[in-house]
Short mmCIF file of C-alpha atoms and ligand atoms in Angstrom, two decimals:
data_model
loop_
_atom_site.label_atom_id
_atom_site.label_comp_id
_atom_site.label_asym_id
_atom_site.label_seq_id
_atom_site.Cartn_x
_atom_site.Cartn_y
_atom_site.Cartn_z
CA MET A 657 -3.06 25.91 -17.98
CA ILE A 658 -3.34 24.47 -14.20
CA THR A 659 -1.14 21.42 -13.84
CA LYS A 660 -0.81 19.25 -10.81
CA GLN A 661 0.50 19.92 -7.59
CA LYS A 662 4.50 19.17 -7.31
CA GLY A 663 4.84 15.40 -5.74
CA THR A 664 1.79 14.23 -6.61
CA ASN A 665 0.64 11.75 -9.60
CA ASP A 666 -2.42 11.05 -12.15
CA ILE A 667 -3.28 7.64 -11.87
CA TYR A 668 -4.58 6.07 -15.42
CA GLY A 669 -4.01 3.85 -18.10
CA ASP A 670 -1.57 0.49 -17.25
CA GLU A 671 -0.40 2.09 -14.20
CA ALA A 672 -4.12 2.12 -12.99
CA LYS A 673 -5.14 -1.38 -14.05
CA ILE A 674 -1.29 -2.54 -11.94
CA ARG A 675 -2.92 -0.68 -8.85
CA LEU A 676 -6.09 -2.80 -9.23
CA TYR A 677 -4.23 -5.70 -9.69
CA VAL A 678 -2.22 -4.92 -6.70
CA ASN A 679 -5.19 -3.63 -4.28
CA ASP A 680 -6.85 -7.54 -5.35
CA ILE A 681 -3.89 -9.37 -3.99
CA LEU A 682 -3.17 -7.26 -1.23
CA ALA A 683 -6.97 -7.55 -0.30
CA ALA A 684 -6.67 -11.03 -0.45
CA ILE A 685 -4.13 -12.09 1.88
CA CYS A 686 -5.47 -9.94 4.62
CA GLU A 687 -8.31 -11.62 4.45
CA LYS A 688 -6.38 -14.87 5.13
CA TYR A 689 -5.04 -13.72 7.99
CA ASN A 690 -8.33 -12.31 9.15
CA PHE A 691 -7.57 -8.73 8.82
CA THR A 692 -11.06 -6.70 7.89
CA TYR A 693 -10.76 -3.73 5.83
CA ILE A 694 -10.94 0.26 7.25
CA GLU A 695 -10.66 3.71 6.21
CA THR A 696 -9.83 6.56 8.28
CA PRO A 697 -10.46 10.35 7.42
CA VAL A 698 -8.03 12.12 4.82
CA PHE A 699 -7.59 15.14 7.69
CA GLU A 700 -8.03 14.75 11.47
CA ALA A 701 -7.52 17.02 14.33
CA SER A 702 -3.32 17.80 14.15
CA GLU A 703 -2.72 16.98 17.74
CA LEU A 704 -3.78 13.34 16.83
CA PHE A 705 -0.42 13.32 14.69
CA HIS A 706 1.49 15.85 17.03
CA ARG A 707 1.01 13.36 19.74
CA GLY A 708 0.79 10.28 17.90
CA VAL A 709 3.76 10.47 15.52
CA GLY A 710 5.95 12.67 18.10
CA GLU A 711 6.39 15.98 18.11
CA THR A 712 10.20 15.98 17.51
CA THR A 713 10.01 13.66 14.23
CA ASP A 714 10.92 15.29 11.23
CA MET A 715 7.54 14.29 9.54
CA VAL A 716 5.99 16.37 12.20
CA GLN A 717 8.37 19.25 12.23
CA LYS A 718 8.83 19.70 8.59
CA GLU A 719 6.51 17.78 6.54
CA THR A 720 2.77 17.49 7.93
CA TYR A 721 0.24 19.22 5.59
CA ASP A 722 -1.10 21.46 8.45
CA PHE A 723 -3.85 24.14 7.95
CA LYS A 724 -6.89 25.95 9.95
CA ASP A 725 -10.16 25.05 8.32
CA ARG A 726 -12.83 27.57 7.98
CA GLY A 727 -13.85 26.97 11.47
CA ASP A 728 -10.53 27.81 12.95
CA ARG A 729 -9.70 24.37 13.75
CA ASP A 730 -5.84 22.78 13.44
CA ILE A 731 -6.31 20.17 11.11
CA THR A 732 -3.77 18.04 9.44
CA LEU A 733 -3.92 15.79 6.11
CA ARG A 734 -2.39 12.49 7.71
CA PRO A 735 1.18 11.81 6.96
CA GLU A 736 0.76 8.19 8.24
CA GLY A 737 -1.88 5.47 8.96
CA THR A 738 -1.59 4.34 12.56
CA ALA A 739 -2.43 7.45 14.54
CA GLY A 740 -5.51 7.80 12.65
CA VAL A 741 -6.51 3.80 13.21
CA VAL A 742 -5.94 3.96 16.78
CA ARG A 743 -8.03 7.09 17.11
CA TRP A 744 -10.79 5.04 15.77
CA PHE A 745 -10.02 1.97 18.29
CA ILE A 746 -10.03 4.39 21.30
CA GLU A 747 -13.20 6.51 19.82
CA ASN A 748 -15.33 3.35 19.32
CA LYS A 749 -14.05 1.57 23.13
CA LEU A 750 -12.99 -1.70 21.05
CA TYR A 751 -10.60 -1.97 23.78
CA GLY A 752 -13.32 -3.14 26.43
CA ASN A 753 -13.75 -6.54 26.52
CA LEU A 754 -10.88 -7.64 24.20
CA THR A 755 -11.22 -11.13 24.00
CA ASP A 756 -9.68 -11.73 20.74
CA PRO A 757 -7.37 -9.16 19.10
CA VAL A 758 -8.41 -6.19 16.52
CA LYS A 759 -7.12 -6.33 13.00
CA VAL A 760 -7.75 -4.24 10.56
CA TYR A 761 -5.96 -3.33 7.62
CA TYR A 762 -6.06 -0.24 4.68
CA ASN A 763 -4.98 0.98 1.45
CA MET A 764 -5.26 4.92 1.71
CA LYS A 765 -3.55 7.89 0.31
CA MET A 766 -0.98 9.80 2.74
CA TYR A 767 0.48 13.24 2.67
CA ARG A 768 3.85 14.95 3.32
CA TYR A 769 5.30 17.62 2.68
CA GLU A 770 8.69 16.31 1.21
CA ARG A 771 10.77 16.80 -1.84
CA PRO A 772 9.99 14.89 -4.15
CA GLN A 773 11.82 12.68 -6.38
CA SER A 774 11.67 9.04 -7.85
CA GLY A 775 9.15 7.19 -4.82
CA ARG A 776 9.09 10.29 -2.44
CA MET A 777 6.30 11.74 -3.29
CA ARG A 778 3.95 14.54 -1.64
CA GLU A 779 0.68 12.67 -2.30
CA PHE A 780 1.28 8.67 -1.91
CA THR A 781 -0.07 4.96 -0.99
CA GLN A 782 0.06 3.24 1.92
CA TRP A 783 -1.33 -0.22 2.36
CA GLY A 784 -1.01 -0.88 6.12
CA TYR A 785 -2.54 -2.83 8.94
CA GLU A 786 -2.77 -2.89 12.62
CA CYS A 787 -3.06 -5.54 14.96
CA PHE A 788 -4.80 -4.45 18.70
CA GLY A 789 -4.88 -6.14 22.20
CA THR A 790 -2.16 -8.81 22.43
CA ASP A 791 1.37 -8.60 23.28
CA ASP A 792 2.06 -12.03 22.02
CA VAL A 793 5.46 -12.25 20.46
CA LEU A 794 3.19 -14.82 17.68
CA ALA A 795 1.21 -11.51 16.37
CA ASP A 796 4.77 -9.84 15.51
CA ALA A 797 5.63 -12.62 14.00
CA GLU A 798 1.86 -12.79 12.14
CA VAL A 799 2.45 -8.99 10.98
CA ILE A 800 6.20 -9.44 9.86
CA SER A 801 4.56 -13.32 7.88
CA LEU A 802 1.96 -11.14 6.12
CA ALA A 803 4.64 -8.26 5.00
CA TYR A 804 7.01 -11.26 3.71
CA ASN A 805 4.15 -13.43 2.02
CA ALA A 806 2.55 -10.03 0.29
CA TYR A 807 5.34 -8.99 -1.28
CA ARG A 808 6.52 -12.09 -2.31
CA LEU A 809 2.79 -12.67 -3.62
CA LEU A 810 3.36 -9.60 -6.00
CA GLY A 811 6.27 -11.16 -7.23
CA LEU A 812 9.11 -9.26 -5.60
CA ASP A 813 11.01 -12.59 -4.01
CA ASN A 814 14.33 -10.68 -3.41
CA VAL A 815 12.89 -9.02 0.13
CA THR A 816 14.68 -9.01 3.24
CA ILE A 817 12.84 -8.33 6.96
CA LYS A 818 15.22 -6.11 8.67
CA LEU A 819 14.92 -6.94 12.37
CA ASN A 820 15.92 -5.16 15.54
CA SER A 821 14.55 -4.90 19.18
CA LEU A 822 14.35 -1.89 20.73
CA GLY A 823 13.57 -3.42 24.06
CA ASP A 824 10.68 -2.60 26.59
CA THR A 825 10.74 0.92 27.89
CA GLU A 826 13.73 -0.08 30.89
CA SER A 827 15.58 -1.48 27.67
CA ARG A 828 14.57 1.49 25.65
CA VAL A 829 15.78 3.99 29.00
CA ALA A 830 19.06 2.49 29.07
CA TYR A 831 19.81 2.78 25.51
CA ARG A 832 18.99 5.95 25.24
CA ASN A 833 21.03 7.01 28.18
CA ALA A 834 23.74 4.69 26.28
CA LEU A 835 23.31 7.22 22.66
CA ILE A 836 23.41 10.62 24.50
CA ASP A 837 26.69 9.22 26.59
CA TYR A 838 27.92 8.54 23.41
CA PHE A 839 27.57 11.49 21.00
CA LYS A 840 27.98 13.85 23.77
CA PRO A 841 31.61 14.62 23.45
CA HIS A 842 31.09 14.82 19.63
CA ILE A 843 28.12 17.06 19.13
CA ASP A 844 29.74 19.48 17.26
CA GLU A 845 30.08 16.67 14.34
CA LEU A 846 26.34 16.30 14.03
CA CYS A 847 24.14 18.15 11.87
CA GLU A 848 21.81 20.72 13.52
CA ASP A 849 18.67 18.73 13.92
CA CYS A 850 20.83 15.94 15.11
CA LYS A 851 22.14 18.39 18.14
CA GLN A 852 18.19 18.87 18.65
CA ARG A 853 18.23 15.22 18.64
CA LEU A 854 20.51 14.34 20.87
CA GLU A 855 18.66 15.34 24.14
CA LYS A 856 14.73 15.05 22.90
CA ASN A 857 15.11 11.67 21.07
CA PRO A 858 18.82 10.62 20.34
CA LEU A 859 17.50 7.63 18.64
CA ARG A 860 16.49 9.56 15.70
CA ILE A 861 19.90 10.07 15.21
CA LEU A 862 20.95 6.78 14.02
CA ASP A 863 18.25 7.33 11.65
CA CYS A 864 19.58 10.74 10.00
CA LYS A 865 19.88 11.23 6.46
CA VAL A 866 22.62 13.69 6.92
CA ASP A 867 24.78 12.39 8.94
CA ALA A 868 24.36 8.75 7.96
CA ASP A 869 27.96 8.29 6.55
CA ASN A 870 29.63 9.57 9.92
CA GLU A 871 32.28 7.35 11.09
CA LEU A 872 30.58 7.93 14.83
CA MET A 873 27.76 5.99 13.30
CA LYS A 874 29.15 2.47 12.96
CA ASN A 875 30.71 2.74 16.06
CA ALA A 876 27.26 3.49 18.11
CA PRO A 877 26.01 1.79 20.83
CA LYS A 878 23.54 -1.09 19.79
CA THR A 879 20.25 -1.75 20.63
CA LEU A 880 20.60 -5.30 21.52
CA ASP A 881 23.63 -4.82 23.91
CA TYR A 882 20.92 -2.80 26.07
CA LEU A 883 18.22 -5.27 26.14
CA ASN A 884 17.25 -6.62 29.71
CA GLU A 885 16.25 -10.43 30.16
CA GLU A 886 12.88 -10.54 29.35
CA SER A 887 13.13 -8.40 26.21
CA LYS A 888 16.16 -10.41 24.93
CA THR A 889 14.02 -13.63 25.61
CA ARG A 890 11.52 -12.13 23.47
CA PHE A 891 13.15 -11.03 20.70
CA GLU A 892 15.07 -14.82 20.45
CA LYS A 893 11.65 -16.16 20.72
CA LEU A 894 10.50 -13.78 17.79
CA LYS A 895 13.63 -15.40 15.79
CA ASP A 896 12.69 -18.90 16.21
CA LEU A 897 9.15 -18.22 15.04
CA LEU A 898 10.01 -16.21 12.14
CA ASP A 899 12.59 -19.31 11.30
CA MET A 900 9.72 -21.76 11.73
CA MET A 901 7.79 -20.04 9.18
CA ASP A 902 10.52 -19.83 6.69
CA ILE A 903 11.01 -16.18 6.70
CA ASN A 904 14.06 -14.47 5.03
CA TYR A 905 15.19 -11.63 7.64
CA GLU A 906 18.36 -10.57 8.81
CA VAL A 907 18.82 -8.56 11.82
CA ASP A 908 20.00 -5.09 11.59
CA THR A 909 21.04 -3.40 14.96
CA LYS A 910 20.82 0.18 13.32
CA LEU A 911 17.39 -0.16 12.81
CA VAL A 912 15.45 2.52 14.72
CA ARG A 913 12.58 3.45 12.35
CA GLY A 914 11.70 6.90 12.41
CA LEU A 915 8.90 7.47 14.03
CA ASP A 916 8.41 7.70 18.22
CA TYR A 917 6.20 5.07 18.99
CA TYR A 918 7.79 1.92 18.22
CA ASN A 919 9.04 -0.57 21.09
CA HIS A 920 10.11 -4.63 21.05
CA THR A 921 10.17 -5.24 17.45
CA VAL A 922 11.05 -3.16 14.75
CA PHE A 923 11.19 -4.64 10.82
CA GLU A 924 11.52 -3.02 7.63
CA VAL A 925 11.13 -4.62 4.21
CA VAL A 926 13.98 -4.41 1.62
CA LEU A 927 14.51 -5.15 -1.78
CA ASN A 928 17.92 -6.49 -2.91
CA ASN A 929 19.28 -5.09 0.35
CA SER A 930 18.53 -1.52 -1.13
CA TYR A 931 15.71 0.81 -0.35
CA ALA A 932 13.24 0.42 2.30
CA LEU A 933 9.26 -0.97 0.63
CA GLY A 934 7.95 -0.74 4.00
CA GLY A 935 7.92 -0.66 7.90
CA GLY A 936 6.72 -1.47 11.12
CA GLY A 937 6.75 -2.86 14.55
CA ARG A 938 4.99 -2.83 17.99
CA TYR A 939 3.64 -0.09 19.54
CA ASN A 940 2.75 -0.80 23.42
CA GLY A 941 2.48 2.92 24.22
CA LEU A 942 0.55 4.34 21.41
CA VAL A 943 -3.23 3.62 22.51
CA GLU A 944 -2.22 5.14 26.01
CA THR A 945 -0.45 8.31 24.24
CA LEU A 946 -3.82 9.10 22.43
CA GLY A 947 -5.63 8.98 25.11
CA GLY A 948 -6.78 5.38 25.42
CA PRO A 949 -5.75 2.68 27.91
CA SER A 950 -2.37 0.77 27.95
CA VAL A 951 -3.12 -1.75 25.10
CA PRO A 952 -1.05 -3.18 22.82
CA GLY A 953 -0.32 -2.80 19.10
CA VAL A 954 1.72 -4.03 16.48
CA GLY A 955 1.43 -2.95 12.35
CA PHE A 956 3.12 -2.57 8.93
CA ALA A 957 3.24 -0.37 6.31
CA MET A 958 4.26 -0.59 3.03
CA GLY A 959 4.98 1.72 0.56
CA TYR A 960 2.90 1.69 -2.09
CA ASP A 961 4.33 3.62 -4.52
CA ARG A 962 7.65 2.29 -4.04
CA THR A 963 6.46 -1.42 -4.24
CA ILE A 964 5.27 -1.03 -7.40
CA LEU A 965 7.99 0.95 -8.80
CA ALA A 966 10.15 -2.12 -7.36
CA MET A 967 8.02 -4.63 -9.41
CA LYS A 968 8.58 -2.59 -12.67
CA GLU A 969 12.39 -2.32 -11.49
CA GLU A 970 12.24 -6.19 -11.35
CA GLY A 971 10.13 -7.01 -14.64
CA VAL A 972 7.36 -8.52 -12.58
CA ASN A 973 4.70 -9.76 -15.16
CA VAL A 974 1.24 -8.53 -14.08
CA PRO A 975 -1.62 -9.74 -15.71
CA ILE A 976 -2.90 -6.62 -17.10
CA ASN A 977 -6.08 -6.97 -19.96
CA ASN A 978 -5.88 -4.43 -22.51
CA SER A 979 -8.28 -6.53 -25.34
CA ILE A 980 -12.39 -7.08 -25.25
CA ASP A 981 -13.91 -9.73 -26.09
CA LEU A 982 -16.16 -8.46 -28.25
CA TYR A 983 -16.91 -5.20 -30.60
CA MET A 984 -20.54 -4.76 -32.45
CA LEU A 985 -21.02 -2.67 -35.54
CA TYR A 986 -23.83 -1.05 -37.05
CA ILE A 987 -25.57 1.38 -39.39
CA SER A 988 -28.98 1.39 -39.02
CA ASP A 989 -31.55 2.43 -35.67
CA SER A 990 -32.58 -1.08 -35.62
CA GLU A 991 -29.56 -2.89 -35.45
CA LYS A 992 -28.15 0.09 -32.95
CA GLU A 993 -31.61 -1.24 -30.82
CA THR A 994 -30.18 -4.75 -30.99
CA ALA A 995 -26.45 -3.59 -30.13
CA ALA A 996 -27.85 -1.98 -27.21
CA TYR A 997 -29.56 -5.08 -25.78
CA LEU A 998 -27.12 -7.21 -26.90
CA ALA A 999 -24.23 -5.58 -24.99
CA GLN A 1000 -26.32 -5.34 -22.02
CA ASP A 1001 -27.03 -8.89 -22.18
CA LEU A 1002 -23.50 -10.05 -22.73
CA ARG A 1003 -21.58 -7.88 -20.17
CA LEU A 1004 -23.98 -9.12 -17.68
CA GLN A 1005 -22.68 -12.87 -18.41
CA GLY A 1006 -19.14 -11.42 -17.91
CA PHE A 1007 -18.08 -10.35 -21.39
CA ILE A 1008 -16.25 -7.33 -22.27
CA VAL A 1009 -18.40 -5.83 -24.80
CA GLU A 1010 -18.35 -2.65 -26.50
CA THR A 1011 -20.22 -0.65 -29.48
CA ASP A 1012 -20.38 2.51 -31.46
CA LEU A 1013 -21.58 5.62 -29.43
CA MET A 1014 -20.11 8.05 -31.73
CA GLN A 1015 -22.17 7.66 -35.11
CA LYS A 1016 -19.27 6.30 -36.46
CA SER A 1017 -18.78 5.40 -40.32
CA LEU A 1018 -18.23 1.58 -40.61
CA LYS A 1019 -14.97 2.03 -41.79
CA ALA A 1020 -13.90 3.91 -38.63
CA GLN A 1021 -16.05 1.50 -36.64
CA PHE A 1022 -13.48 -1.09 -37.62
CA LYS A 1023 -10.52 0.86 -36.69
CA SER A 1024 -12.05 1.16 -33.07
CA VAL A 1025 -12.39 -3.01 -33.41
CA ASP A 1026 -8.57 -2.49 -33.71
CA ARG A 1027 -7.72 -0.03 -30.84
CA PHE A 1028 -10.13 -1.92 -28.59
CA ASN A 1029 -7.87 -5.34 -29.65
CA ALA A 1030 -11.44 -7.03 -29.66
CA LYS A 1031 -11.19 -11.07 -30.16
CA TYR A 1032 -14.35 -11.05 -32.07
CA LEU A 1033 -16.56 -8.80 -33.97
CA ILE A 1034 -20.06 -8.98 -35.15
CA VAL A 1035 -21.12 -6.62 -38.12
CA LEU A 1036 -24.99 -6.50 -36.93
CA ASN A 1037 -27.11 -6.61 -40.03
CA ASP A 1038 -31.17 -6.13 -40.44
CA GLU A 1039 -31.25 -8.71 -43.16
CA GLU A 1040 -29.66 -11.47 -40.67
CA LEU A 1041 -31.45 -10.10 -37.77
CA LYS A 1042 -35.03 -10.49 -39.13
CA GLU A 1043 -34.20 -14.09 -39.33
CA ASN A 1044 -32.82 -14.13 -35.76
CA LYS A 1045 -29.26 -14.92 -36.78
CA ILE A 1046 -25.70 -13.23 -36.53
CA THR A 1047 -22.30 -13.33 -37.93
CA LEU A 1048 -19.39 -13.80 -35.13
CA LYS A 1049 -15.65 -13.06 -36.64
CA ASP A 1050 -12.72 -14.03 -34.97
CA THR A 1051 -10.45 -11.07 -35.60
CA VAL A 1052 -7.07 -13.18 -35.41
CA THR A 1053 -8.10 -16.05 -37.46
CA LYS A 1054 -11.01 -14.27 -39.53
CA GLU A 1055 -12.99 -17.49 -39.21
CA GLU A 1056 -17.00 -16.59 -39.51
CA HIS A 1057 -19.26 -18.53 -37.71
CA GLN A 1058 -23.35 -17.59 -38.35
CA MET A 1059 -25.23 -18.53 -35.59
CA ASN A 1060 -29.05 -17.86 -33.94
CA ILE A 1061 -28.54 -14.26 -31.82
CA ASN A 1062 -29.73 -16.72 -28.55
CA ASP A 1063 -26.53 -18.93 -29.02
CA LEU A 1064 -23.68 -16.16 -28.57
CA GLY A 1065 -23.58 -16.09 -24.51
CA ASP A 1066 -22.80 -19.54 -24.77
CA TYR A 1067 -20.32 -19.72 -27.83
CA LEU A 1068 -18.14 -17.19 -26.32
CA TYR A 1069 -18.36 -18.83 -22.94
CA MET A 1070 -16.76 -21.74 -24.39
CA ASN A 1071 -14.51 -19.75 -27.00
CA ALA A 1072 -13.66 -16.09 -25.59
CA LYS A 1073 -12.11 -16.76 -22.31
P1 AMP B 2122 6.95 5.22 7.25
O1 AMP B 2122 5.77 5.45 7.23
O2 AMP B 2122 7.76 6.59 7.13
O3 AMP B 2122 7.37 4.13 8.09
O4 AMP B 2122 7.21 4.74 5.86
C1 AMP B 2122 6.61 3.48 5.14
C2 AMP B 2122 6.93 3.03 3.86
O5 AMP B 2122 6.19 4.18 3.02
C3 AMP B 2122 8.07 3.60 3.23
O6 AMP B 2122 9.01 2.30 3.65
C4 AMP B 2122 8.05 3.80 1.80
O7 AMP B 2122 8.15 2.98 1.27
C5 AMP B 2122 6.83 4.55 2.15
N1 AMP B 2122 7.09 5.77 2.05
C6 AMP B 2122 7.15 6.78 2.94
N2 AMP B 2122 7.26 8.52 2.72
C7 AMP B 2122 7.35 7.94 1.36
C8 AMP B 2122 7.04 8.87 0.32
N3 AMP B 2122 7.02 10.41 0.70
N4 AMP B 2122 6.24 8.94 -1.20
C9 AMP B 2122 6.35 7.41 -1.05
N5 AMP B 2122 6.24 6.66 -0.45
C10 AMP B 2122 7.03 6.84 0.83
#
């Protein structure tokens, strides 16, 4: 038997229904913030992610699905959404004449070669969005507020935004140097990866899962102490805006985020102060790194699968429809034809209608009525049909109503919903 690959999932049944519900909510809130929908390809030139995400990141060094295609090209399955969207932004020269920001959202599968566990898959979904073309702090606040409101609309009221600022380039460099000075004398106490990170990307040490409990981490320099005046003022302004928007946030000076491209604002959404359901921030250098002009950007990505897990854990009540409006039973060929045209008619009027597709006995068709949890049934009957009549039965109250076949739609409209 061929089985599914490690870290992948088939999505079906109630799980699939929950996802359709979540998709609708996320799309609707994005539209309110005037973000438009985008899809980018699953595979891109490897260089895009190597440059965009950063050569020194765990994601690029250990987690990407890289392969050569039959034309000997280096290809990578996208591990995250931002780099592909930035590639699209540059390729279509959307940076020219920017009078308004370019705001897009996506809902896409991502691929990372990780050790699978609950909430950590090799194929997973991220819902995310990017806003290009403005450095205004209100754009950061809007991006955070969209994330915050999306989780709340999904019924996750206990989310907190963890917020930090890495500052501008000058502040980041000062902080980087402070980290190197701090960790260098203790290099032997760090894990092998962190030894490498010390020179290449010391911020990443703070993100290390292996060294997370090391005492050294607690006293490490804090980003906020290295912000220059401009960056400090910007961060204060952001907090004021979030306060005004009534957004529940906490400053977390240890938050640096795993990717190379962030500056100024970084944030994560956590539930009940435990695991991260998503994260984002500002990436003013990324468009330039990927070959475009210097255009600022800010964005967010939700761990979609983890968010759904969290909804289940929190007991969020998702309205899932597991019933149909009407099941039509029949025996003769002419009754079957009536079933066919009535089903067509009623479905176009918006009702969920099912009829027998397997030449079952009447008894077996009644079992289908129960399995589909039909609100009404009709046993089509040639005698009645001659007079243009049908008898509709309410499966719960067992009440029956004989009516003209042309009145069925109106009756269901008034009673079935
Ligand atoms: P990142 O792109 O690493 O910042 O991740 C953003 C969010 O995506 C995280 O907060 C997780 O909720 C989710 N995520 C990251 N990696 C995985 C994975 N392997 N499986 C499921 N969700 C993930």
